[in-house]
C-alpha positions as a printed NumPy array, in Angstrom:
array([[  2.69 ,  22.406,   2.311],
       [  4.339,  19.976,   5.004],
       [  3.232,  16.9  ,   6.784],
       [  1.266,  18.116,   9.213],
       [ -0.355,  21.374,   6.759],
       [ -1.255,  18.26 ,   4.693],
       [ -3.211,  16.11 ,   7.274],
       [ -5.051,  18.42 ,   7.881],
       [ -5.621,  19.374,   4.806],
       [ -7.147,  15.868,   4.486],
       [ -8.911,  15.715,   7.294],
       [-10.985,  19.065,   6.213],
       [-11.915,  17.878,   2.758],
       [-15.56 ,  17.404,   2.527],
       [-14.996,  13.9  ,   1.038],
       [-13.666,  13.092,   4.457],
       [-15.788,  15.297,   7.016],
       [-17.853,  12.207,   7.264],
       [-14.823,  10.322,   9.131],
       [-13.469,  13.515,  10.515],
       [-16.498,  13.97 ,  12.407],
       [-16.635,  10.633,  13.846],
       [-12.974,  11.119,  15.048],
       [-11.305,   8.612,  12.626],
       [ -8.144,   9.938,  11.209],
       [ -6.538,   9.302,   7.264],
       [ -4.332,   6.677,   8.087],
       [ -1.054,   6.719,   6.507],
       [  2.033,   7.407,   7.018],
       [  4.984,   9.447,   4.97 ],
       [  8.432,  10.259,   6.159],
       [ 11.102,  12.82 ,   4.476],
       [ 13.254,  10.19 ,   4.034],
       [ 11.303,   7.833,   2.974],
       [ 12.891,   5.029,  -0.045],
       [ 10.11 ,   2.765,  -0.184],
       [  6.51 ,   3.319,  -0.619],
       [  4.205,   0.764,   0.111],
       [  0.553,   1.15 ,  -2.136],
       [ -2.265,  -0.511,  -0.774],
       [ -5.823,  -0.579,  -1.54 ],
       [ -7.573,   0.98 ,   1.488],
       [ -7.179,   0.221,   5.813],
       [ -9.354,  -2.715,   6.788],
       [-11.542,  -2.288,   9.304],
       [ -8.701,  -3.732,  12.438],
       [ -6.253,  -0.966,  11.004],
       [ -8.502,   1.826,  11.113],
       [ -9.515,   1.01 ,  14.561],
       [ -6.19 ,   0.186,  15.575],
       [ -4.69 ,   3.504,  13.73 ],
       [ -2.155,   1.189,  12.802],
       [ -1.387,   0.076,   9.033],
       [ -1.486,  -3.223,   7.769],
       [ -2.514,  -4.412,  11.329],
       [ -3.937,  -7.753,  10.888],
       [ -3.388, -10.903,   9.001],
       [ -2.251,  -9.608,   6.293],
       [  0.275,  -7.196,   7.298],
       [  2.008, -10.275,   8.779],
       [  2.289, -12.067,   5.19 ],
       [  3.528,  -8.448,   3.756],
       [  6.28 ,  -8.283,   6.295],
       [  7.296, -11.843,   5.919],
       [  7.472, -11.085,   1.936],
       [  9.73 ,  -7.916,   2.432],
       [ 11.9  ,  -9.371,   5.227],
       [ 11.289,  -6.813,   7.494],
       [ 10.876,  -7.196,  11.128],
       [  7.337,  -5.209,  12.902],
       [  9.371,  -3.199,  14.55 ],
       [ 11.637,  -2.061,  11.579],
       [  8.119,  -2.681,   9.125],
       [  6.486,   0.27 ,  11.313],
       [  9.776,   2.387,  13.194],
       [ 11.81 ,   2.667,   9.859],
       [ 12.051,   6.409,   8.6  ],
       [ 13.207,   4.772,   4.854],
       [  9.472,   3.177,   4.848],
       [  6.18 ,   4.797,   3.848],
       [  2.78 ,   3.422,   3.491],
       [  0.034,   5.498,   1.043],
       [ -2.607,   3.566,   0.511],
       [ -5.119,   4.21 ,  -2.177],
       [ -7.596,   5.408,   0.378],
       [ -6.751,   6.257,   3.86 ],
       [-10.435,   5.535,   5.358],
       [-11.834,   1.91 ,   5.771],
       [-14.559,   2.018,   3.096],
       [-16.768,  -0.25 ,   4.952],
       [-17.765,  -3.592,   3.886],
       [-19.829,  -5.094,   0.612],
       [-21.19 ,  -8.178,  -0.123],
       [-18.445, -10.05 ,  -0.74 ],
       [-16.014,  -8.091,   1.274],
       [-14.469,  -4.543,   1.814],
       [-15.541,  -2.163,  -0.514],
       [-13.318,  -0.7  ,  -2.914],
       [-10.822,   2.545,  -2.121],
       [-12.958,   5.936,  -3.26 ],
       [-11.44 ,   6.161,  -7.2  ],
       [-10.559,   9.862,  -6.652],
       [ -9.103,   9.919,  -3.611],
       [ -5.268,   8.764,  -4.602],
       [ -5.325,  11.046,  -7.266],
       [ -6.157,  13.968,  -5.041],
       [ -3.502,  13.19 ,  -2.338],
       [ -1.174,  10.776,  -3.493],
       [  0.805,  13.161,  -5.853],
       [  0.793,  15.684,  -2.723],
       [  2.105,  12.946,  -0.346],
       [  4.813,  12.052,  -2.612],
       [  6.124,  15.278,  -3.114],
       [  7.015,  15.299,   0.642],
       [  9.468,  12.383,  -0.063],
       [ 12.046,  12.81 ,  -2.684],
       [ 14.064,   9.882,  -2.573],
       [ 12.008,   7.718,  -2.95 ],
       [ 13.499,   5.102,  -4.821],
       [ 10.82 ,   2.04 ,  -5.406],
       [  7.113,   1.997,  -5.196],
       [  5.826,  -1.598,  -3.596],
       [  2.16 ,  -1.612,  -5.439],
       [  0.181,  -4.232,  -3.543],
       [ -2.66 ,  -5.752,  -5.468],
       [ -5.295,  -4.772,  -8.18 ],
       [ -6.282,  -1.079,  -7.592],
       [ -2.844,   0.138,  -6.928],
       [ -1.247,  -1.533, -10.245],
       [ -4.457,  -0.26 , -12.183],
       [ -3.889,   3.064, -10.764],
       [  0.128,   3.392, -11.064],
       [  0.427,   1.161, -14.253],
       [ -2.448,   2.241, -16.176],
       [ -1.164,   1.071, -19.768],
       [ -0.695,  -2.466, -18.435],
       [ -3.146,  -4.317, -19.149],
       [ -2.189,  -8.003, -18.196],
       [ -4.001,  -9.312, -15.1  ],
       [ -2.565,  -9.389, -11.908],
       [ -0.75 , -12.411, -12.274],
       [  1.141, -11.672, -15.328],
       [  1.858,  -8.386, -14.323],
       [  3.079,  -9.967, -10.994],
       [  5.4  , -12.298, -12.574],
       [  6.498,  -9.973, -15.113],
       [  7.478,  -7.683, -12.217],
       [ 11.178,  -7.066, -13.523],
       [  9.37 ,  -4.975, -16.605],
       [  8.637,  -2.567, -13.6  ],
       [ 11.789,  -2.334, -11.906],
       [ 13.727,  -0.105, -10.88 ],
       [ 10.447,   2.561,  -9.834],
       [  7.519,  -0.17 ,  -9.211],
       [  7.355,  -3.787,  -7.921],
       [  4.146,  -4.985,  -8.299],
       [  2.594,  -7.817,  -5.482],
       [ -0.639,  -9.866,  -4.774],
       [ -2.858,  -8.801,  -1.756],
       [ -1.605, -10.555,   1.415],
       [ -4.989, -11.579,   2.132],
       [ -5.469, -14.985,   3.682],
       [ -8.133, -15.536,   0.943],
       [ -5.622, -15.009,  -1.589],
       [ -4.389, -18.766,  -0.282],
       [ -5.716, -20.464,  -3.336],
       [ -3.933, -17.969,  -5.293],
       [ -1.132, -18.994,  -3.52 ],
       [ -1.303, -22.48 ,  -3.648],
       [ -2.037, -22.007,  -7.522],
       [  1.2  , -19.337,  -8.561],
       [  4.201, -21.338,  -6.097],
       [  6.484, -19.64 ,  -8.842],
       [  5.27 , -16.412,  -6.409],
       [  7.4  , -17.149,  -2.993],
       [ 10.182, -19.358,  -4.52 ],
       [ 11.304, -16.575,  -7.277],
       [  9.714, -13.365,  -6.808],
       [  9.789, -12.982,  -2.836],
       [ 13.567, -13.748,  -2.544],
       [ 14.017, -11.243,  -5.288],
       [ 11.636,  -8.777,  -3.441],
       [ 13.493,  -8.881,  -0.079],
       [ 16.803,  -8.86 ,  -1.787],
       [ 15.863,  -5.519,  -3.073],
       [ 14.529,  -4.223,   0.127],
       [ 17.481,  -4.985,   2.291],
       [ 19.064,  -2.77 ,   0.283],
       [ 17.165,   0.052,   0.837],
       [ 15.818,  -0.03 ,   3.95 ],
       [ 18.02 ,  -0.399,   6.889]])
């Protein structure tokens, strides 16, 4: 199966008619030569009207963490972004709702298979590190500080999310030693 057998492939799964129908398409993106996947939880609702990933706030803070420029964040063959559902969910009480729980293990494995060197899997918050690492059990900020145990395949980050400031504010350990690290590691991958 290639890229495009594979979209559509998506698309057509009755799990996703419901967005198919309404014209909204998986967003994602994969590339042969992809070296760097980024896992996410699921588009907001700005990306999947946009049809552009990580197209809002915190995008911005996710670039700024990997050193990467928009244009070589979004032009850049060596980058790939799979997150763990490629429809918006809609929204909750409290905010968006969580990625569908089968739908990474349906299509990630396929989407992967289309890139074979990949060399480093950026997993960016909860449900990607519960998904990827599932015999971790630390929380997210252990297992984020503790992201050398990971290394070389997976680097494990925080959400972006502006209302992950406190978090922020709380974990300063984050952006002095773990970002520098983080970029360090992507300017040598991606060029």
């Amino acid at each position: 199966m290639d890229a495009e057998q594979l979209r559509v492939a998506i698309e057509q799964d009755e799990d996703n008619l419901i967005y198919t129908k309404q014209g909204i398409h998986p967003l994602y993106t994969i590339h042969p030569e992809a070296k760097v996947v980024i896992i996410g939880q699921a588009p907001g609702k700005k990306a999947q009207a946009s049809q552009v990933v990580w197209h809002d706030q915190s995008g911005k803070r996710l670039r700024s963490w990997l050193g990467l420029s928009d244009e070589t964040f979004y032009q850049s063959h060596d980058l790939a972004i799979l997150p763990m559902d490629f429809y918006y969910p809609g929204k909750g009480k409290t905010g968006d709702l969580p990625p569908r729980k089968s739908f990474a293990a349906k299509w990630h494995p396929l989407c992967l298979k289309l890139m074979p060197d990949v060399q480093l899997i950026i997993l960016v918050g909860r449900y990607a590190q519960a998904y990827y690492l599932p015999h971790n059990k630390a929380n997210l900020t252990t297992t984020v500080q503790q992201f050398q145990t990971f290394l070389p395949q997976y680097f494990p980050l925080p959400h972006p999310s502006p209302l992950n400031g406190r978090w922020l504010k709380k974990n300063p350990w984050f952006e002095q030693t773990v970002v520098p690290q983080l970029k360090e590691i992507i300017a040598t991958l991606i060029n």
